[in-house]
PDB file of C-alpha atoms in Angstrom:
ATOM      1  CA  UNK A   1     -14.023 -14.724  -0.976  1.00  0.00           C
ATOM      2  CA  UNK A   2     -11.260 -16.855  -2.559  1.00  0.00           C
ATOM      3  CA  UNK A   3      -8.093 -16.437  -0.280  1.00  0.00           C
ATOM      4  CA  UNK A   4      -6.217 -19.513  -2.005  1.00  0.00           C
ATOM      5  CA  UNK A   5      -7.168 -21.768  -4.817  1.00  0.00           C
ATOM      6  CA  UNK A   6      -4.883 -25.031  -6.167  1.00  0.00           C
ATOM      7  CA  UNK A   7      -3.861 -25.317  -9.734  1.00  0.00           C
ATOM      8  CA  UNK A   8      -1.545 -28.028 -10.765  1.00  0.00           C
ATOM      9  CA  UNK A   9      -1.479 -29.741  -7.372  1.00  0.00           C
ATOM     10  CA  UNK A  10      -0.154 -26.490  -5.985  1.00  0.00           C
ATOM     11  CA  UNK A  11      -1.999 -23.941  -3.786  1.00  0.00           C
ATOM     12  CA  UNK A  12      -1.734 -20.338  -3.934  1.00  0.00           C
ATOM     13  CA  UNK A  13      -2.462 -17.467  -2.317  1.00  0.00           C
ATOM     14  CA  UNK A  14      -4.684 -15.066  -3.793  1.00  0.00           C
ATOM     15  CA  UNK A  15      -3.429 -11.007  -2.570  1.00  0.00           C
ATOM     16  CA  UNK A  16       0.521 -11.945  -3.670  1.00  0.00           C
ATOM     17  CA  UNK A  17      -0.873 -12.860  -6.822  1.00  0.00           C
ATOM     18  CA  UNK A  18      -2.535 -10.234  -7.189  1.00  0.00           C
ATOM     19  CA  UNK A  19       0.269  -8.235  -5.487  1.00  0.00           C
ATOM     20  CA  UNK A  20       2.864  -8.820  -8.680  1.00  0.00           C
ATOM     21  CA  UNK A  21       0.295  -8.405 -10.606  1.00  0.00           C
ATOM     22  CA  UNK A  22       0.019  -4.903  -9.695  1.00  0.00           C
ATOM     23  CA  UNK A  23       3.951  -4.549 -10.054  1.00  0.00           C
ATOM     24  CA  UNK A  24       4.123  -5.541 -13.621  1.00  0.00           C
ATOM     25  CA  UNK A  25       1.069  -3.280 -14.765  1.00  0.00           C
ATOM     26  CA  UNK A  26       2.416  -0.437 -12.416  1.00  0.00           C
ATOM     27  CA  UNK A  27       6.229  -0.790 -13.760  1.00  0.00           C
ATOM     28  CA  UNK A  28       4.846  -1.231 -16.817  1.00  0.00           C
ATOM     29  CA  UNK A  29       2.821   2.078 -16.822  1.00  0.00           C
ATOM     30  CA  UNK A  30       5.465   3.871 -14.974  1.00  0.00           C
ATOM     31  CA  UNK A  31       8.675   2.706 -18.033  1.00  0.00           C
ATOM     32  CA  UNK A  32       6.220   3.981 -20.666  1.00  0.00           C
ATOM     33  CA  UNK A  33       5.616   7.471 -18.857  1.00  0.00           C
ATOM     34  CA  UNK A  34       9.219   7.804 -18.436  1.00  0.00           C
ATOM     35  CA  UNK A  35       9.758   6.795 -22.366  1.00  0.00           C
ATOM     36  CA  UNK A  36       6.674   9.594 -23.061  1.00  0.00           C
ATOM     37  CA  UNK A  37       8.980  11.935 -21.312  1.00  0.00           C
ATOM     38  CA  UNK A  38      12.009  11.455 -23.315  1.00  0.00           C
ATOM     39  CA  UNK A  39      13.911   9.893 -20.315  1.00  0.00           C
ATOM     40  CA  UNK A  40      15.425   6.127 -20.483  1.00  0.00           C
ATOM     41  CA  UNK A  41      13.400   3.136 -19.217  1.00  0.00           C
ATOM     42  CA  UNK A  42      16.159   1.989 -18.154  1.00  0.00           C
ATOM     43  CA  UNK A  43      16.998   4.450 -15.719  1.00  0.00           C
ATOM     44  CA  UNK A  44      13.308   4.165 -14.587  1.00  0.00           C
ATOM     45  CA  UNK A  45      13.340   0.167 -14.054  1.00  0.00           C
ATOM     46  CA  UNK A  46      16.313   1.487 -11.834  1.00  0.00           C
ATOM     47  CA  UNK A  47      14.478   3.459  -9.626  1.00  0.00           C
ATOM     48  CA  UNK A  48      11.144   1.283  -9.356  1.00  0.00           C
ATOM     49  CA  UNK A  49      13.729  -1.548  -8.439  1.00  0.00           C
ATOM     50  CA  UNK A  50      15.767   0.577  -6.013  1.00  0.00           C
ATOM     51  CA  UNK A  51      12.114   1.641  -4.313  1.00  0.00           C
ATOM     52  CA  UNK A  52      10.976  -2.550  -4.377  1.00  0.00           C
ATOM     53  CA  UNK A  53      13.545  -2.872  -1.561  1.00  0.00           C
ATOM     54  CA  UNK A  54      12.433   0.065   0.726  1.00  0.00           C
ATOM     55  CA  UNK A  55       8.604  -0.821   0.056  1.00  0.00           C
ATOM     56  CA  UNK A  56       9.832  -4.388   1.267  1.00  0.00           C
ATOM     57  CA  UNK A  57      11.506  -2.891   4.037  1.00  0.00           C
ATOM     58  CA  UNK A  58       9.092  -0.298   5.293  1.00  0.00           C
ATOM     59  CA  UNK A  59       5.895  -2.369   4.748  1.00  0.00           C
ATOM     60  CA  UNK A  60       7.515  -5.335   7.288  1.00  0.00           C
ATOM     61  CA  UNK A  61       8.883  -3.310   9.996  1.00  0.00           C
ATOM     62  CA  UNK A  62       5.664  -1.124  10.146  1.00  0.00           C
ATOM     63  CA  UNK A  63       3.905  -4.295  10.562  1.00  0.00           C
ATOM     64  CA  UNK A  64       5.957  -5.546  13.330  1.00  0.00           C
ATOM     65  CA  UNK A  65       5.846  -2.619  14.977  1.00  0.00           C
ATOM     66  CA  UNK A  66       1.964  -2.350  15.054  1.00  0.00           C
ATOM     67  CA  UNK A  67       2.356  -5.796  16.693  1.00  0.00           C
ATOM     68  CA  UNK A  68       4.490  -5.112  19.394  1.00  0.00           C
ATOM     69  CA  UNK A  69       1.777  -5.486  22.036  1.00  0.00           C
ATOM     70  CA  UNK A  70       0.752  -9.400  20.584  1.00  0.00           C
ATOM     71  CA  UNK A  71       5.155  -9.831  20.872  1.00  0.00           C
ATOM     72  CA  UNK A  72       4.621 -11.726  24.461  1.00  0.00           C
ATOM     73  CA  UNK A  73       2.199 -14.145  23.283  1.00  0.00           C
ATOM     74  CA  UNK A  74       4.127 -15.132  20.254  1.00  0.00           C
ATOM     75  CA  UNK A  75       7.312 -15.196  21.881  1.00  0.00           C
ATOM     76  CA  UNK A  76       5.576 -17.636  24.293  1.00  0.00           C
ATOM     77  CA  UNK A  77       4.996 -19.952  21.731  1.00  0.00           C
ATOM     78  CA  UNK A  78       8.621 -20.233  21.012  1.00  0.00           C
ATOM     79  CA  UNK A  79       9.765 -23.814  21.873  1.00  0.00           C
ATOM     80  CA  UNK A  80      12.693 -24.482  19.350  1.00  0.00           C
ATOM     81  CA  UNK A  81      14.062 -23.384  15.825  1.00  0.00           C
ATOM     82  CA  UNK A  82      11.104 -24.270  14.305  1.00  0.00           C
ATOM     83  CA  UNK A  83       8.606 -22.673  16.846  1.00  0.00           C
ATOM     84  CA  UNK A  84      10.907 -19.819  16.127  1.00  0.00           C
ATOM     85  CA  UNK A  85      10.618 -18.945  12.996  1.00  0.00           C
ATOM     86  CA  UNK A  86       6.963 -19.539  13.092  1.00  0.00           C
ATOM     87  CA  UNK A  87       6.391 -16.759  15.548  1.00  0.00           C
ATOM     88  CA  UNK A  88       8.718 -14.368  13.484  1.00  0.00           C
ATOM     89  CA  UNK A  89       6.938 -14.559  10.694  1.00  0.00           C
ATOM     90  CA  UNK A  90       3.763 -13.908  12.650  1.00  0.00           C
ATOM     91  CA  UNK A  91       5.524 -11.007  13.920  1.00  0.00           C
ATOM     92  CA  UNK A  92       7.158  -9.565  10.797  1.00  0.00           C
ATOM     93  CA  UNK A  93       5.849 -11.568   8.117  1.00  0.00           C
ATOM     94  CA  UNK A  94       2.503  -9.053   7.469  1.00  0.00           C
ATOM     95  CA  UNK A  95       2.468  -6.022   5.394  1.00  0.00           C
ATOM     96  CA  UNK A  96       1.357  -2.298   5.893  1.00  0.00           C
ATOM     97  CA  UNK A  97       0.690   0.136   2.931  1.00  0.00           C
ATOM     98  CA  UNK A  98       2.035   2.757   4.439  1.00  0.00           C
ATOM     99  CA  UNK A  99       5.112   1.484   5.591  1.00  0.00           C
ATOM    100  CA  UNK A 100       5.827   0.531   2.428  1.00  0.00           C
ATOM    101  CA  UNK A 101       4.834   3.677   0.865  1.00  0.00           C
ATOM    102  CA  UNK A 102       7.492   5.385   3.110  1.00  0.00           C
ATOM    103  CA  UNK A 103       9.852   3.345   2.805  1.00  0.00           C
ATOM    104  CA  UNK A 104       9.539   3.093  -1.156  1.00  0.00           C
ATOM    105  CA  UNK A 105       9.876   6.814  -1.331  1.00  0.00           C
ATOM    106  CA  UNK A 106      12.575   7.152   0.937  1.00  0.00           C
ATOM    107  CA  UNK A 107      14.657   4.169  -1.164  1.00  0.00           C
ATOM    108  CA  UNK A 108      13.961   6.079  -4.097  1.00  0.00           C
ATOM    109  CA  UNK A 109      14.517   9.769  -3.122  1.00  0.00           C
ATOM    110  CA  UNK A 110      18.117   8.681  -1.831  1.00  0.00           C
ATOM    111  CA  UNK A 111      18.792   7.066  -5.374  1.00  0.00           C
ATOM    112  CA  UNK A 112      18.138   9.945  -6.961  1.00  0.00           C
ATOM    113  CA  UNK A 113      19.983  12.418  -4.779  1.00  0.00           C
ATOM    114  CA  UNK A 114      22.796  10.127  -5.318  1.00  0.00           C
ATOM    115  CA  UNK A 115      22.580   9.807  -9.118  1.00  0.00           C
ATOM    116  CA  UNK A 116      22.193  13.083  -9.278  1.00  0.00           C
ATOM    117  CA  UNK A 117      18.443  12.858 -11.257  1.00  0.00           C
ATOM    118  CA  UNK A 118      15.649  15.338 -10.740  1.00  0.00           C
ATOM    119  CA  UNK A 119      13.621  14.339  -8.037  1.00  0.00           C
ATOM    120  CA  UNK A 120      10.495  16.710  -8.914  1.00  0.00           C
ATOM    121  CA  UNK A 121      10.433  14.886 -12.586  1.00  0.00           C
ATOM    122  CA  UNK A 122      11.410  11.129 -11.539  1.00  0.00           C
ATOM    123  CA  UNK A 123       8.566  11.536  -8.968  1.00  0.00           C
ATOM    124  CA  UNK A 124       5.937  13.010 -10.536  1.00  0.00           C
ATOM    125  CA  UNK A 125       6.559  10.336 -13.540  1.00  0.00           C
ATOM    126  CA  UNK A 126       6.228   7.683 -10.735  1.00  0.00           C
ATOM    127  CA  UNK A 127       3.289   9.058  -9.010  1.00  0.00           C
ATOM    128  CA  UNK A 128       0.480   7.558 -11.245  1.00  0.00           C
ATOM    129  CA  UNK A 129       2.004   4.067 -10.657  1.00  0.00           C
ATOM    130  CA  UNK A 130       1.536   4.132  -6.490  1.00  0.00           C
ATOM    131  CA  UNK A 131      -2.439   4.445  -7.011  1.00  0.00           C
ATOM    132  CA  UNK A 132      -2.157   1.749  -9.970  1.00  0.00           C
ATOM    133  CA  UNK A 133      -0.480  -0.545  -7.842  1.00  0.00           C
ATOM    134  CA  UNK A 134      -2.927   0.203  -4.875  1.00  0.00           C
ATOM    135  CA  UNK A 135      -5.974  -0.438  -6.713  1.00  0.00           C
ATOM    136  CA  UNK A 136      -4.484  -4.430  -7.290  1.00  0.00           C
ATOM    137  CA  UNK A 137      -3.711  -4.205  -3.851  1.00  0.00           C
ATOM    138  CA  UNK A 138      -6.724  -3.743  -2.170  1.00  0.00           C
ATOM    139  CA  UNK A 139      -8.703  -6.360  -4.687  1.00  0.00           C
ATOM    140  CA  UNK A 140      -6.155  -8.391  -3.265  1.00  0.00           C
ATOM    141  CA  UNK A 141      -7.469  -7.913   0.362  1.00  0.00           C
ATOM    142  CA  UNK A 142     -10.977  -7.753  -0.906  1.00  0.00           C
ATOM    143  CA  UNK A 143     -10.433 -11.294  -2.314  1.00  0.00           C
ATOM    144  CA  UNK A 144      -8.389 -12.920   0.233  1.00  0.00           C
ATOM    145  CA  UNK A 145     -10.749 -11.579   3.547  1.00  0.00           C
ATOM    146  CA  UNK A 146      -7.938  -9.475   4.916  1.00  0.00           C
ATOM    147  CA  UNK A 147      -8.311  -5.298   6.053  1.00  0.00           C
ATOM    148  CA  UNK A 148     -12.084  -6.031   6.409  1.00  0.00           C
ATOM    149  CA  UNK A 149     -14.555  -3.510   7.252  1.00  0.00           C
ATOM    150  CA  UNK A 150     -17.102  -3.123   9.517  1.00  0.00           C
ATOM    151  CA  UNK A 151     -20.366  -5.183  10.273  1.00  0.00           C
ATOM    152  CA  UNK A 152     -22.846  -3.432   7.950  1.00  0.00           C
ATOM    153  CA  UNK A 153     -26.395  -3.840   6.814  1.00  0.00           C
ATOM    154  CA  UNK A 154     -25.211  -4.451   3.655  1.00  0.00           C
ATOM    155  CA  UNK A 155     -22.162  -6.057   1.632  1.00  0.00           C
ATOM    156  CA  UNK A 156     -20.445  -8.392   1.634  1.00  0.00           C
ATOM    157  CA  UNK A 157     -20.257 -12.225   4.009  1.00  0.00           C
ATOM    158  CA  UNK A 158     -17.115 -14.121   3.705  1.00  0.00           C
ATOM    159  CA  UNK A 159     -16.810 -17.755   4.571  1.00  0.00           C
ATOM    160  CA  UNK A 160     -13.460 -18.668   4.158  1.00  0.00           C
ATOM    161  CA  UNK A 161     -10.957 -15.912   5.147  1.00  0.00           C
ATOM    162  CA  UNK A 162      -7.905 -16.639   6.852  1.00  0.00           C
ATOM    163  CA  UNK A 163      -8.912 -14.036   9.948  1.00  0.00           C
ATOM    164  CA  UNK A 164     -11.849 -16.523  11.666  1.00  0.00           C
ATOM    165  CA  UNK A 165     -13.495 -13.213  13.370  1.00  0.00           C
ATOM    166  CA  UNK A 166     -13.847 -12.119   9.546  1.00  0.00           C
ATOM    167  CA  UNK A 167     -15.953 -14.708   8.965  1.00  0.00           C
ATOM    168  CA  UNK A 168     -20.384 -14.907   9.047  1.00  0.00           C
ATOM    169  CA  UNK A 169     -21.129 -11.797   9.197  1.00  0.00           C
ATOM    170  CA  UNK A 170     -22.367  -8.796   6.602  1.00  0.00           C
ATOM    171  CA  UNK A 171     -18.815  -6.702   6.530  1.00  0.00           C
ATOM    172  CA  UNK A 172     -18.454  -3.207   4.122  1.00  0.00           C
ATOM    173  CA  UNK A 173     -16.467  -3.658   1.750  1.00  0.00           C
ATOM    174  CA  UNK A 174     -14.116  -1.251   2.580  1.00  0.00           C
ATOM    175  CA  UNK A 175     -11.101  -2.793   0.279  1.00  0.00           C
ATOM    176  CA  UNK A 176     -13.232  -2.110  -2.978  1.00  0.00           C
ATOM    177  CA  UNK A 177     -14.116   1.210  -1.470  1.00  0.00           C
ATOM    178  CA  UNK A 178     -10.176   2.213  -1.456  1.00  0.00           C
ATOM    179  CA  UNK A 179     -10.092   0.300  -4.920  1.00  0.00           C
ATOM    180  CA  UNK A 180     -12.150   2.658  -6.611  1.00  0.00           C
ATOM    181  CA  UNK A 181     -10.543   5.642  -4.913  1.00  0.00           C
ATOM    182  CA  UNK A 182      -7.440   4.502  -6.093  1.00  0.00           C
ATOM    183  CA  UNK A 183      -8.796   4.155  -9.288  1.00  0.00           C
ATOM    184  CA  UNK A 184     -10.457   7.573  -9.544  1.00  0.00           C
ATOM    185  CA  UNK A 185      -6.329   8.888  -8.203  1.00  0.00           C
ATOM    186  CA  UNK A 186      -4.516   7.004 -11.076  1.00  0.00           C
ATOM    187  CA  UNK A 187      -6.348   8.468 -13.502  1.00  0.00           C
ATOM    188  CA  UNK A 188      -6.566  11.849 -12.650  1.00  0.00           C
ATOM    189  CA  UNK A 189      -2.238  11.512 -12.291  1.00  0.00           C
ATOM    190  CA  UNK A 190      -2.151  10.114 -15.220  1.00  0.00           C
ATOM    191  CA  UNK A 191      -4.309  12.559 -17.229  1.00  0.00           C
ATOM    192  CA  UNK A 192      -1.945  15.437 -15.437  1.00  0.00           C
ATOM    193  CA  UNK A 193       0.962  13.569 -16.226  1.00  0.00           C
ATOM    194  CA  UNK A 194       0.419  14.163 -19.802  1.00  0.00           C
ATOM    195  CA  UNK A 195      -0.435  17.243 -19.742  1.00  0.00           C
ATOM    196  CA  UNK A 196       3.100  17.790 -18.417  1.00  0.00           C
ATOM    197  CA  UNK A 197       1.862  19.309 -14.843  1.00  0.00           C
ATOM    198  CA  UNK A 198       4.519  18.749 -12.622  1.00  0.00           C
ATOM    199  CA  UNK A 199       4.288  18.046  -8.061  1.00  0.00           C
ATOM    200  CA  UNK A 200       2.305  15.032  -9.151  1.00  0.00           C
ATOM    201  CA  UNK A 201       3.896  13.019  -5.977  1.00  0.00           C
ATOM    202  CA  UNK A 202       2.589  15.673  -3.426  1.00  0.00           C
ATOM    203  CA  UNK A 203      -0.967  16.019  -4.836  1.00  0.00           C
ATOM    204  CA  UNK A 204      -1.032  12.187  -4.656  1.00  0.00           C
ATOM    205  CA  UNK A 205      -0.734  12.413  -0.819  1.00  0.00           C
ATOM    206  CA  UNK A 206      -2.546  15.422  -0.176  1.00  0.00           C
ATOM    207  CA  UNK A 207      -5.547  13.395  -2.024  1.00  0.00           C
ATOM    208  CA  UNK A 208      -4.697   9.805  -1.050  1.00  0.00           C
ATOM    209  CA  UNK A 209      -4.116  10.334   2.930  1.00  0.00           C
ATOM    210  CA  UNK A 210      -7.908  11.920   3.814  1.00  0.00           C
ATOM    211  CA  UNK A 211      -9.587   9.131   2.476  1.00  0.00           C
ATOM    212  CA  UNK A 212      -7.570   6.588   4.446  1.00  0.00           C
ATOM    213  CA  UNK A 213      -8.001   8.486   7.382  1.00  0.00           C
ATOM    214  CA  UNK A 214     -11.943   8.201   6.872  1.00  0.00           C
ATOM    215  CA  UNK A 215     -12.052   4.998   5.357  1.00  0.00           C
ATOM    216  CA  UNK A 216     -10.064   3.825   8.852  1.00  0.00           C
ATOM    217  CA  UNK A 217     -13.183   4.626  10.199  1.00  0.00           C
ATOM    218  CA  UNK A 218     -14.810   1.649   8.428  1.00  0.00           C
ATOM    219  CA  UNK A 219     -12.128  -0.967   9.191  1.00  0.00           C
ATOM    220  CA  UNK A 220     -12.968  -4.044  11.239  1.00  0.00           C
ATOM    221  CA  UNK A 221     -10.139  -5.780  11.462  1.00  0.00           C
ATOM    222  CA  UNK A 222      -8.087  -5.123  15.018  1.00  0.00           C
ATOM    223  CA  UNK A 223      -4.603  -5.570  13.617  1.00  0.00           C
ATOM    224  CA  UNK A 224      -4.325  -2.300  12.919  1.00  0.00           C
ATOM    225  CA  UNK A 225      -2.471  -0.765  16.222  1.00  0.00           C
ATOM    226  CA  UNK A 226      -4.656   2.013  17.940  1.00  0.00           C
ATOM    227  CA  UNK A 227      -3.452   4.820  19.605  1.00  0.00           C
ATOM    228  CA  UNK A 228      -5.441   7.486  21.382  1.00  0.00           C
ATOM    229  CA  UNK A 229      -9.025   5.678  19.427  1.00  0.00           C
ATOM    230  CA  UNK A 230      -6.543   6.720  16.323  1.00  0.00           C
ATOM    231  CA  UNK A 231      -5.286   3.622  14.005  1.00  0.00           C
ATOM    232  CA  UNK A 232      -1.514   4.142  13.182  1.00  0.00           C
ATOM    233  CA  UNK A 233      -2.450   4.358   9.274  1.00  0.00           C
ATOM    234  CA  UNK A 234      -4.613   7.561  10.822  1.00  0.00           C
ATOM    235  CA  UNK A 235      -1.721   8.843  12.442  1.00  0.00           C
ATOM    236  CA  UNK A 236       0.440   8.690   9.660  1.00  0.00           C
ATOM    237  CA  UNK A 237      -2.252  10.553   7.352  1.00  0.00           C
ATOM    238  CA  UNK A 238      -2.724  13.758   9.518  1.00  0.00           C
ATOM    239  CA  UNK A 239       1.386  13.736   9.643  1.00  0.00           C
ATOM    240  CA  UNK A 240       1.396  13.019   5.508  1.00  0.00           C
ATOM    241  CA  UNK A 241      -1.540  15.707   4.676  1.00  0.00           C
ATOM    242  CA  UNK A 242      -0.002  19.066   5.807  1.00  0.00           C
ATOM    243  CA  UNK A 243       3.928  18.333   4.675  1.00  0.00           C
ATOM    244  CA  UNK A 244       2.256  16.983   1.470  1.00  0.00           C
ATOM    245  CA  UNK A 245       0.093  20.153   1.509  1.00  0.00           C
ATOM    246  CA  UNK A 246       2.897  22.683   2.244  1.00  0.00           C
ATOM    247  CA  UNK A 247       5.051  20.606  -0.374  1.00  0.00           C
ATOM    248  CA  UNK A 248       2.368  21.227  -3.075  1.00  0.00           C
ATOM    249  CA  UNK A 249       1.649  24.800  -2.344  1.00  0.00           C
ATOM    250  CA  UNK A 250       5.579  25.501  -2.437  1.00  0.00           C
ATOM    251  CA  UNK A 251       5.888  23.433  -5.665  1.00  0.00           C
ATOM    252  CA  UNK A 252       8.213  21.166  -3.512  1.00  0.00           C
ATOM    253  CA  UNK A 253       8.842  17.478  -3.362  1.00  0.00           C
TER     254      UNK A 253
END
């Protein structure tokens, strides 16, 4: 599709464009719920900021993890500072969703245990933003030939991606799929949302994590880390679905 393009004499990269892009309409959304619900923008700039860092976190060391079996070969490649720092960011330098997921929610459910905020309401005024962000996300992969699908009999042939095995052949585009799930998710949060219904964080998962366990299922890309024919973003969902389950049926977060 259109991984990079140059403007100005500059290239850049299409998915972290489209990346903050997906922060400032997800922040954006997510101030203006809090300001619907009579609470400060402030204190929810706080939060989203707060989460930024564990999403960073989380979504690197996920990545790096997954990798640990290609460690050997890039280490090999290490012949001086340079060759280095090459191989570390080809170690740590991708992303995961879910590891930034966790580690967003984790950032932000210690900052408000520790301010003392409600996490039921600072959540579920939150929620509608993950899917929101998602949906930029995945366009982001879409355009820049990353999280591929499968070869199919139909969709879609990319020329220039990054990922050479991506390349010549008829792939399902399984990044729009999760696109439009994500959009169908946002605004069925958001509707709830104000309509005041509360556990909005739980239902997310419990509605987000089956889909990504089937839509694994359509992934060609090998990066993934597979365990037991199971991809580690499957793993995660059938550990995610049944606390996020229990949570909602309890009326927990």
């Amino acid at each position: 599709m259109i991984p990079s393009f140059s403007f100005l004499g500059r290239t850049f990269t299409i998915y972290p464009l489209m990346a903050l892009a997906g922060i400032f309409v997800a922040g954006i959304y997510a101030c203006r719920a809090a300001k619907r619900a009579g609470q400060n923008e402030d204190d929810m700039i706080m939060l989203l900021l707060i989460s930024s860092f564990g999403v960073f976190l989380g979504m690197h060391l996920l990545y790096g993890l997954v990798g640990i079996p290609q460690w050997s070969a890039q280490m090999d490649q290490i012949h001086g500072l340079a060759s280095f720092f090459q191989a570390m960011v080809a170690m740590w330098g991708g992303s995961v969703f879910y590891g930034g997921l966790l580690g967003g929610l984790l950032a932000g459910a210690c900052y408000l245990r520790r301010t003392g905020r409600s996490l039921g309401l600072w959540s579920s005024l939150a929620a509608p933003a993950i899917p929101l962000f998602h949906i930029f996300g995945r366009i982001g992969c879409f355009l820049g030939g990353c999280c591929y699908g499968l070869p199919s009999a139909w969709g879609v042939v990319y020329r220039y991606s990054p990922v050479a095995e991506a390349n010549g052949l008829v792939r399902f585009p399984v990044q729009l799929v999760e696109a439009a799930w994500n959009l169908v998710l946002f605004l069925l949060l958001a509707r709830l949302q104000r309509r005041g219904k509360p556990h909005l964080l739980p239902l997310y998962l419990v509605l987000y994590t089956p889909a990504r366990f089937l839509l694994e299922f359509f992934r060609g890309d090998a990066y993934r880390g597979i365990l037991l024919g199971l991809s580690t973003s499957q793993w995660i969902s059938l550990f995610l679905f049944p606390a996020a389950l229990y949570a909602l049926l309890r009326g927990r977060n």
